[in-house]
PDB file of C-alpha atoms in Angstrom:
ATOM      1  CA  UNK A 263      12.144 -15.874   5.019  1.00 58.00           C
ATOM      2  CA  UNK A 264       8.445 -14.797   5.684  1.00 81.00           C
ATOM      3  CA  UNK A 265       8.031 -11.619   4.196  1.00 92.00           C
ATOM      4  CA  UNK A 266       5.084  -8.631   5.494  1.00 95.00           C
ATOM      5  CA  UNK A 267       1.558 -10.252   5.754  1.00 95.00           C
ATOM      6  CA  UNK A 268      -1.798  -8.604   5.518  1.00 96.00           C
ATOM      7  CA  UNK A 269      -5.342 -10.018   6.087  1.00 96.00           C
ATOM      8  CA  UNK A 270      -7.838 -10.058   5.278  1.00 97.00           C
ATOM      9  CA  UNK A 271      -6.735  -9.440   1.516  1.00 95.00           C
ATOM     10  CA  UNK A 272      -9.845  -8.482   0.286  1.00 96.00           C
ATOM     11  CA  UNK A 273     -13.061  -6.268   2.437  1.00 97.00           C
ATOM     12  CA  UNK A 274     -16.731  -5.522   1.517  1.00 98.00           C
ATOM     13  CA  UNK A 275     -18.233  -3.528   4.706  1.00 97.00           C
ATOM     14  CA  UNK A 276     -21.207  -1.375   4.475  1.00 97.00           C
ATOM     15  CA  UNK A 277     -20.974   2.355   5.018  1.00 97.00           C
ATOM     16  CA  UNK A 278     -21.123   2.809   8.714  1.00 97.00           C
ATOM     17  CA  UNK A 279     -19.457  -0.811   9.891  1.00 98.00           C
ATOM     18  CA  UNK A 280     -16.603  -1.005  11.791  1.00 98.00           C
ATOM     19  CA  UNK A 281     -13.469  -2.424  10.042  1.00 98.00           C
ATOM     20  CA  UNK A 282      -9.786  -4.172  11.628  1.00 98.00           C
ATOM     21  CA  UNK A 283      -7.153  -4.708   9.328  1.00 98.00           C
ATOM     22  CA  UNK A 284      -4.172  -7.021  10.524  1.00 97.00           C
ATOM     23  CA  UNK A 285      -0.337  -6.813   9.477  1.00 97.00           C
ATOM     24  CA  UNK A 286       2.410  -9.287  10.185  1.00 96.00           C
ATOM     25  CA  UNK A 287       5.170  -7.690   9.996  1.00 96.00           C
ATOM     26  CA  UNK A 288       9.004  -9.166   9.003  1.00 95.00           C
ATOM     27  CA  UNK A 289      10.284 -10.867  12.353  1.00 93.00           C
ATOM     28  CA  UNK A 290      12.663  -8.778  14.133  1.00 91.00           C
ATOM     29  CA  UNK A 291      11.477  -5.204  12.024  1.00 93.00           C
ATOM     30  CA  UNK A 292      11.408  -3.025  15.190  1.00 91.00           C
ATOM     31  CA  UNK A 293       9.917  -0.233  12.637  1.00 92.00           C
ATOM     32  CA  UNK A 294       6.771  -0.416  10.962  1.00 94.00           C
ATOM     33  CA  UNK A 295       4.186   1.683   8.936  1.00 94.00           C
ATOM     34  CA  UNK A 296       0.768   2.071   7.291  1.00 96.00           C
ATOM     35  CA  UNK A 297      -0.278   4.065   4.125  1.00 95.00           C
ATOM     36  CA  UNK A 298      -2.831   4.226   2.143  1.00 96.00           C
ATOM     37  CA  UNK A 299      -3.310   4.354  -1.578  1.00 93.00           C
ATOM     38  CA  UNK A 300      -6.222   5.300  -3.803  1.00 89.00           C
ATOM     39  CA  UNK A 301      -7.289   4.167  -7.042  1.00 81.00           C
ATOM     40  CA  UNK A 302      -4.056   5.514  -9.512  1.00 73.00           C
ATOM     41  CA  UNK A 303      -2.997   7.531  -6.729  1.00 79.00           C
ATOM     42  CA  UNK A 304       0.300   7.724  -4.375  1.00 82.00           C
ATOM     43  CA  UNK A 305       0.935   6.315  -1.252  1.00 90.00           C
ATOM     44  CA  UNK A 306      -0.615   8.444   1.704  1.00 91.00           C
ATOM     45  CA  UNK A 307       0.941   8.013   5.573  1.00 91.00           C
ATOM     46  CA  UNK A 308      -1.067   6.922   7.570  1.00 95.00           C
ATOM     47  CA  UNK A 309       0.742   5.866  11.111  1.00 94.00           C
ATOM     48  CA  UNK A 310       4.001   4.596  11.951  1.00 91.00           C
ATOM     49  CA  UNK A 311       5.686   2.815  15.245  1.00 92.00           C
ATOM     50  CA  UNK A 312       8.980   2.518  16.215  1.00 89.00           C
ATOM     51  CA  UNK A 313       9.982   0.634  18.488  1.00 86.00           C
ATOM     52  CA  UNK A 314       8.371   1.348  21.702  1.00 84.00           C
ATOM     53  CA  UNK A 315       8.206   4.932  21.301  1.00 86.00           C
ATOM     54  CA  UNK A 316       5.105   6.916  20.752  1.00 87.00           C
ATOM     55  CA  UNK A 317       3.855   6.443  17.301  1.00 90.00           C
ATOM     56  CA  UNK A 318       3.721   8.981  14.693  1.00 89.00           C
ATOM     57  CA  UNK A 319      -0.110   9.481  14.171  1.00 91.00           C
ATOM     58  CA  UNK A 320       0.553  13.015  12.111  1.00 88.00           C
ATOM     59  CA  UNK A 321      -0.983  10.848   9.148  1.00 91.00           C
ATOM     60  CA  UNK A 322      -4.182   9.409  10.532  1.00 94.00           C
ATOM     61  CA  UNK A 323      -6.998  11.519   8.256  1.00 93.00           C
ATOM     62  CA  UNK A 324      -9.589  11.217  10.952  1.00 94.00           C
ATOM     63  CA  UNK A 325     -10.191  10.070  14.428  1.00 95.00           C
ATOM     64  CA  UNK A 326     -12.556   7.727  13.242  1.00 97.00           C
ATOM     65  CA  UNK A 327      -8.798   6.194  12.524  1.00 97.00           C
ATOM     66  CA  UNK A 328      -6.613   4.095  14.932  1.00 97.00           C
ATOM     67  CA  UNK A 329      -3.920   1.721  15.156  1.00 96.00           C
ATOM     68  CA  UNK A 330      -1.990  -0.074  17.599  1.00 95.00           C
ATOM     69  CA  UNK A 331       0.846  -2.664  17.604  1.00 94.00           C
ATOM     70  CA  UNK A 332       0.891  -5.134  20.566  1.00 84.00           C
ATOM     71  CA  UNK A 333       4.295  -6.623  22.014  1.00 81.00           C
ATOM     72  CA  UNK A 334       6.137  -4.998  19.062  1.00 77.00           C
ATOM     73  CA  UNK A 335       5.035  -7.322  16.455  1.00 90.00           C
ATOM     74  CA  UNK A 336       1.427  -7.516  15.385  1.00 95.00           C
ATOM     75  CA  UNK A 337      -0.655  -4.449  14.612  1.00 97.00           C
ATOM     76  CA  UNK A 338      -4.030  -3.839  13.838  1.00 97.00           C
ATOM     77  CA  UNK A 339      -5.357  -0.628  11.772  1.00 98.00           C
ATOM     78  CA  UNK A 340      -8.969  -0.253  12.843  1.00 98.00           C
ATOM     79  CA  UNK A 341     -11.594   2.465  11.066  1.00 98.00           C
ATOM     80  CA  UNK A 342     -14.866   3.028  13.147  1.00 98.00           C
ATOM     81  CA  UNK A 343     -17.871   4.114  10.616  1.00 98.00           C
ATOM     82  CA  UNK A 344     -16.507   3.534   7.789  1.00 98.00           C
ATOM     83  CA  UNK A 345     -17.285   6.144   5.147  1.00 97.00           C
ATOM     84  CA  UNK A 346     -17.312   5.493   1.422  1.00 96.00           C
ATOM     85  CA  UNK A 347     -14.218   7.912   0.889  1.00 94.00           C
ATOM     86  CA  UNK A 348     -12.417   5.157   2.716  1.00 96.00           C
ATOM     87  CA  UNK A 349     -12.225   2.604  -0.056  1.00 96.00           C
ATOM     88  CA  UNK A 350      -9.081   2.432  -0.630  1.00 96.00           C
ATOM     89  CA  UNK A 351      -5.828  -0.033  -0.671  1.00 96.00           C
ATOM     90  CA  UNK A 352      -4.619  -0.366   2.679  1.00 97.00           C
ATOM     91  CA  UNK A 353      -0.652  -1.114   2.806  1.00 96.00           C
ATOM     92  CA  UNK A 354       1.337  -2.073   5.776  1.00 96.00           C
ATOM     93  CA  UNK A 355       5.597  -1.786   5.526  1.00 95.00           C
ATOM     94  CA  UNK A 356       8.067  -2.826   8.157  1.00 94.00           C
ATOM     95  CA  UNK A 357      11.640  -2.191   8.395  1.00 91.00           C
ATOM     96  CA  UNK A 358      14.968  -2.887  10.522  1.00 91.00           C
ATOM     97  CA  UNK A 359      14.469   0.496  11.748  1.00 83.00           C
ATOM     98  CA  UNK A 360      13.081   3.593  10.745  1.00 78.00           C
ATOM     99  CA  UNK A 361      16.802   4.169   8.327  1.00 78.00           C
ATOM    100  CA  UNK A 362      15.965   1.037   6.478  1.00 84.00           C
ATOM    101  CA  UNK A 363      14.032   0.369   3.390  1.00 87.00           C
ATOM    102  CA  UNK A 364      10.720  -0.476   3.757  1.00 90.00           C
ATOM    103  CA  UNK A 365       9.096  -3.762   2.698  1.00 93.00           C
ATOM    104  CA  UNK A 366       5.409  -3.998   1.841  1.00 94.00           C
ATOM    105  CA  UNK A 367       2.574  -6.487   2.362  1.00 95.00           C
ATOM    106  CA  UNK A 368       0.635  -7.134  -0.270  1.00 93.00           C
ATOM    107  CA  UNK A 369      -2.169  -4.769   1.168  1.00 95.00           C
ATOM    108  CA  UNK A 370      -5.465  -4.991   1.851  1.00 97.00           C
ATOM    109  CA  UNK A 371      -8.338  -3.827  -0.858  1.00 96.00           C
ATOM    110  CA  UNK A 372     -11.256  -2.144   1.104  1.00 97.00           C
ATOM    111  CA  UNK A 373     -14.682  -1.215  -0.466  1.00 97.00           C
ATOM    112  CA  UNK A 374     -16.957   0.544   1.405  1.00 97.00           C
ATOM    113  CA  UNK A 375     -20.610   0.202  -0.157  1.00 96.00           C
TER     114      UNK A 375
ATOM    115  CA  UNK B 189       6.487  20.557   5.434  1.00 66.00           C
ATOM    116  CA  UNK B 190       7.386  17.744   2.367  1.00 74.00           C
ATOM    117  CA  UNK B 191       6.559  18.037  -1.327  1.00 87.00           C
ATOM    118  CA  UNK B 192       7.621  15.664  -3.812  1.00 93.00           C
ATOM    119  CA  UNK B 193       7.265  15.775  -7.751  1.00 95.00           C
ATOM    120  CA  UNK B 194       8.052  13.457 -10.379  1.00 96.00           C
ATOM    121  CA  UNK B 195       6.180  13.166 -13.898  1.00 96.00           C
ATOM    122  CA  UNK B 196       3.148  11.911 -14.086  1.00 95.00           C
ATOM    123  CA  UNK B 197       3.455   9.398 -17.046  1.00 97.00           C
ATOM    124  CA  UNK B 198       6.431   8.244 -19.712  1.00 98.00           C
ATOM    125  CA  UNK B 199       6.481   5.945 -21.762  1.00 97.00           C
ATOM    126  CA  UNK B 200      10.021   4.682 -23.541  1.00 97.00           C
ATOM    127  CA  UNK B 201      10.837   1.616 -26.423  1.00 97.00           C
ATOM    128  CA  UNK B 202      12.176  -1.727 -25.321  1.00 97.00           C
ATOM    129  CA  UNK B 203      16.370  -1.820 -25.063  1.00 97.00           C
ATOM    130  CA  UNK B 204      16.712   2.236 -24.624  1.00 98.00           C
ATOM    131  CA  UNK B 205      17.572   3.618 -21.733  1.00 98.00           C
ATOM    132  CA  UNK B 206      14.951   6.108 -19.507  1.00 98.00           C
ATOM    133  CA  UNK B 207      15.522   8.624 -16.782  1.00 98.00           C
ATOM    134  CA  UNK B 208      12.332   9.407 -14.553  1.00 98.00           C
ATOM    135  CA  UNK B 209      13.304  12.525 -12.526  1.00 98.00           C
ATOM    136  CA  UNK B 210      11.731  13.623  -9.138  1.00 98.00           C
ATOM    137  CA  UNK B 211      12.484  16.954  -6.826  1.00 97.00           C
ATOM    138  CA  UNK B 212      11.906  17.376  -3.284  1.00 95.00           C
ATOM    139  CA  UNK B 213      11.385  20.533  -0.760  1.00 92.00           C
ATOM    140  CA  UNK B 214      11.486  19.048   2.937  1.00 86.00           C
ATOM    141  CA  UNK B 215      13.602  20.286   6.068  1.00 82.00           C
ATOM    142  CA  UNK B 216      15.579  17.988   7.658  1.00 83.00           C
ATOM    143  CA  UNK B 217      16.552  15.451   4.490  1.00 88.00           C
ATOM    144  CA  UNK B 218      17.250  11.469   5.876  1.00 88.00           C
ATOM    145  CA  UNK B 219      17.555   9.729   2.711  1.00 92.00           C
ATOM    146  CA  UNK B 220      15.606   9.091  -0.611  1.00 95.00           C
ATOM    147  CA  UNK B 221      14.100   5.983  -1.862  1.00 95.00           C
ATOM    148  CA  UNK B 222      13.116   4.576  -5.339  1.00 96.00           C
ATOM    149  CA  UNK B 223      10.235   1.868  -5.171  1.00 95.00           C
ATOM    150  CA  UNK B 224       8.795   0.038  -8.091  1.00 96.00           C
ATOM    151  CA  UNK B 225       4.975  -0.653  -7.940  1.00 93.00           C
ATOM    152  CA  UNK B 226       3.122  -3.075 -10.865  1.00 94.00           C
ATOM    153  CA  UNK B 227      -0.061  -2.720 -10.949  1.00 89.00           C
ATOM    154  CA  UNK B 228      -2.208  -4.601  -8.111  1.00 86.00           C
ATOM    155  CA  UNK B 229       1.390  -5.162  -6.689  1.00 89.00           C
ATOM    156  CA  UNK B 230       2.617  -3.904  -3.760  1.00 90.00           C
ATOM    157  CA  UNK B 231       5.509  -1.449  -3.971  1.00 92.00           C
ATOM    158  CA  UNK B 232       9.380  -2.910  -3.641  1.00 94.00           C
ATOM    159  CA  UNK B 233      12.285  -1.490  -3.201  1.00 93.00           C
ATOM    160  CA  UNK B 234      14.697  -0.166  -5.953  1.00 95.00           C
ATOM    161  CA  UNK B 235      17.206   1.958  -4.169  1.00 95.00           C
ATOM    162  CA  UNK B 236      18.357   4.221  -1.589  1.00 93.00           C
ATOM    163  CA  UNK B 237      20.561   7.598  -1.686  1.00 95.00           C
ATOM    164  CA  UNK B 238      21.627   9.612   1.353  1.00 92.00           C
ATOM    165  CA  UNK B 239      24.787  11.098  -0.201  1.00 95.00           C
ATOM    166  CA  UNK B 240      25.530  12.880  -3.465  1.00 97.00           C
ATOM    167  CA  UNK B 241      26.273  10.835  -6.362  1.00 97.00           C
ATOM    168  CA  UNK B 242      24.938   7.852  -8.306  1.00 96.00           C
ATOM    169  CA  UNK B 243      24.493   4.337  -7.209  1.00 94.00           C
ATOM    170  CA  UNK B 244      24.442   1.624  -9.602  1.00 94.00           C
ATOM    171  CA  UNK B 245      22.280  -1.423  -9.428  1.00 90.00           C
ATOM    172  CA  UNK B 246      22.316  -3.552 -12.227  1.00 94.00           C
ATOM    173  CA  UNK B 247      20.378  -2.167 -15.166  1.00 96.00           C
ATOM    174  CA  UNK B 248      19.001   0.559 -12.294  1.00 96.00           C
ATOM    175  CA  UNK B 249      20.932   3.638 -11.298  1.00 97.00           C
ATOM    176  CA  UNK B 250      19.690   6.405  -8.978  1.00 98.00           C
ATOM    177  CA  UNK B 251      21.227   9.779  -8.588  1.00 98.00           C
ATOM    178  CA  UNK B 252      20.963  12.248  -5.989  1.00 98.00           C
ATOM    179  CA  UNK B 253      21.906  16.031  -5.460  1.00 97.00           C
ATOM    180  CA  UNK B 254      20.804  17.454  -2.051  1.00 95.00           C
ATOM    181  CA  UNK B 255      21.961  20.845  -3.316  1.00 95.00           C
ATOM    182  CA  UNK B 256      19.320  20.756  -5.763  1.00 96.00           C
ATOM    183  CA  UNK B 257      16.432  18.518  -4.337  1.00 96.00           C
ATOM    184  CA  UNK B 258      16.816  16.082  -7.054  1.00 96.00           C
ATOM    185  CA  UNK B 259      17.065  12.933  -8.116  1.00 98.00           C
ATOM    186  CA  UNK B 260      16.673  10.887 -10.883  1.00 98.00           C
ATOM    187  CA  UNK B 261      16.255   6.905 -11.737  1.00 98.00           C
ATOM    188  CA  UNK B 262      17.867   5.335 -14.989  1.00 98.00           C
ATOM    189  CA  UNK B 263      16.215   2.397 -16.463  1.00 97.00           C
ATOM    190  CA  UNK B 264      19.025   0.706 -18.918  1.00 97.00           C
ATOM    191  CA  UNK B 265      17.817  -1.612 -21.627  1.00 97.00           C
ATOM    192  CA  UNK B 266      14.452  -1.767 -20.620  1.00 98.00           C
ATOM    193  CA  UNK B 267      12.371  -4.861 -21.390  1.00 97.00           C
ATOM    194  CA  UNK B 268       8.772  -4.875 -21.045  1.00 97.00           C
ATOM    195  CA  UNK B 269       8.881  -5.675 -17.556  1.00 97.00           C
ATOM    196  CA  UNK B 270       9.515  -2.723 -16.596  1.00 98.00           C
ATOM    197  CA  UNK B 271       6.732  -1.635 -16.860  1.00 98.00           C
ATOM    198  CA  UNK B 272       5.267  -0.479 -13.359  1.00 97.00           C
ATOM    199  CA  UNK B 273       4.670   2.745 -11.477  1.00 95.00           C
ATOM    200  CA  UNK B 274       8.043   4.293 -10.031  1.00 97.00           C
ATOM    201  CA  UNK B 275       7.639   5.905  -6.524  1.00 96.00           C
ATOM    202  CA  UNK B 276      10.376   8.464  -5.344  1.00 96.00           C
ATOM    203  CA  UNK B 277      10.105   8.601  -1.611  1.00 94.00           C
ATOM    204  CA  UNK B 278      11.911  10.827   0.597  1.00 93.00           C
ATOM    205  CA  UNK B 279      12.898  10.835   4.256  1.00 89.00           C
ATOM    206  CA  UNK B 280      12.691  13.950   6.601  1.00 81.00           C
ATOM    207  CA  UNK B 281      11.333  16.534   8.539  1.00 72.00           C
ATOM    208  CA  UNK B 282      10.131  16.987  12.264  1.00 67.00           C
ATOM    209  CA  UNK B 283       9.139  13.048  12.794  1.00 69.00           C
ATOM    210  CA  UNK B 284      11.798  12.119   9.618  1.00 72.00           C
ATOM    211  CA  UNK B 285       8.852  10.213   8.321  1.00 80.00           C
ATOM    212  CA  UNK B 286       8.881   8.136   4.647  1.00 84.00           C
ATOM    213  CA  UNK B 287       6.677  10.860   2.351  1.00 87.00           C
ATOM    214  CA  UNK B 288       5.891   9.288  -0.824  1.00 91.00           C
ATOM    215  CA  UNK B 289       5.649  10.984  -4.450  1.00 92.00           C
ATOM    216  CA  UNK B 290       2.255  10.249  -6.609  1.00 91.00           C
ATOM    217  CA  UNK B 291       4.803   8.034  -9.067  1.00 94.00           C
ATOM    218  CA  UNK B 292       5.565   7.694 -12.406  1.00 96.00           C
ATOM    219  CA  UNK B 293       3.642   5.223 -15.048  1.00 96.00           C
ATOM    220  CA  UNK B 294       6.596   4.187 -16.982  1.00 98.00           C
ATOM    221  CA  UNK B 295       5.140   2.100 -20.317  1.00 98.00           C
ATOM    222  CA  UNK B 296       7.888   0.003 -22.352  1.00 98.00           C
ATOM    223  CA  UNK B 297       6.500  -0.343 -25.950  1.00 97.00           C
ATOM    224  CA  UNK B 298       8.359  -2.468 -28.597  1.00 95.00           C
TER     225      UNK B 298
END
């Protein structure tokens, strides 16, 4: 079946812009999660929803950071002024449920010039 | 709070056998994962231990020891595919949240 997608694969914004990032996650994955990951780096939390319950924002590094999921499927990761220190490898992961194993999209590369 | 640490680098010989440790300090321990990341790839998933004990996968093994905070991943005749990053990843704490390790670089020379 259709495994985790993420667009766009590949964003150039200037320092300042406004940025969405979109993940599709695997159909009936009531859990799912974003990260991010630096250049040679590890992956760092960023958010994660489960179900309908509140999400877990411990991991958002700024409020310039947000996220939502709409009707349990869909969710969009959106950074306001984007800074420089924000280039990164964004990485979306959905699971059964939160005891599962995580699959990953294949992320989406974000340069901020 | 969560800390995770596993060896920055190894590198091992086609056909042996490798063991990439990692230990973990978190309250409230759910589970620990092993991912494998290529390079440019996204991470997928190796294995999972909740309970003590190994679990065989193949040529892929992963051990666990709660007592300790510790587990380990054994790479059996290793071909040059393996080759990747390998993430230890551990469940737990207040929101029993996925924390991540920095990974290992495993290189397979022949």
């Amino acid at each position: 079946g259709a495994g985790v997608s993420q667009s766009p694969s590949n964003k150039v914004t200037e320092k300042g812009k406004d940025v969405e990032l979109r993940c599709d996650p695997i159909s009936g994955h009531t859990a799912l999660y974003w990260y991010r990951q630096s250049l040679g780096q590890g992956l760092e939390f960023l958010i994660y929803f489960q179900g309908n319950s509140a999400p877990d924002k411990s991991g958002l590094p700024s409020d310039r950071f947000s996220a939502e999921r709409t009707g349990g499927s869909v969710s969009t990761l959106t950074i306001q002024r984007t800074q420089q220190e924000d280039s990164a490898v964004y990485l979306c992961a959905s699971s059964l449920s939160i005891s599962y194993e995580q699959y990953f999209g294949p992320g989406t590369r974000l340069t901020v010039t | 709070g969560q800390n995770i640490d596993q060896p920055t680098e190894m590198t091992a010989t086609e056909g042996a056998i490798v063991q990439i440790n990692c230990t973990y300090q978190t309250s409230g321990f759910n589970g620990l994962f092993w991912y494998q990341q290529h390079a440019g790839e996204a991470p997928t998933f190796l294995s999972y231990n909740v309970l003590d004990g190994l679990e065989e996968k193949g040529r892929f093994s992963s051990f666990l020891s709660r007592s300790k905070g510790y587990s380990y991943l054994l790479l059996k005749e290793l071909q040059m595919k393996d080759s990747a990053s390998y993430l230890c990843a551990v469940r737990g704490g207040a929101t029993n949240k996925l924390i991540f390790g920095t990974g290992t670089l495993l290189a397979v020379q022949p």
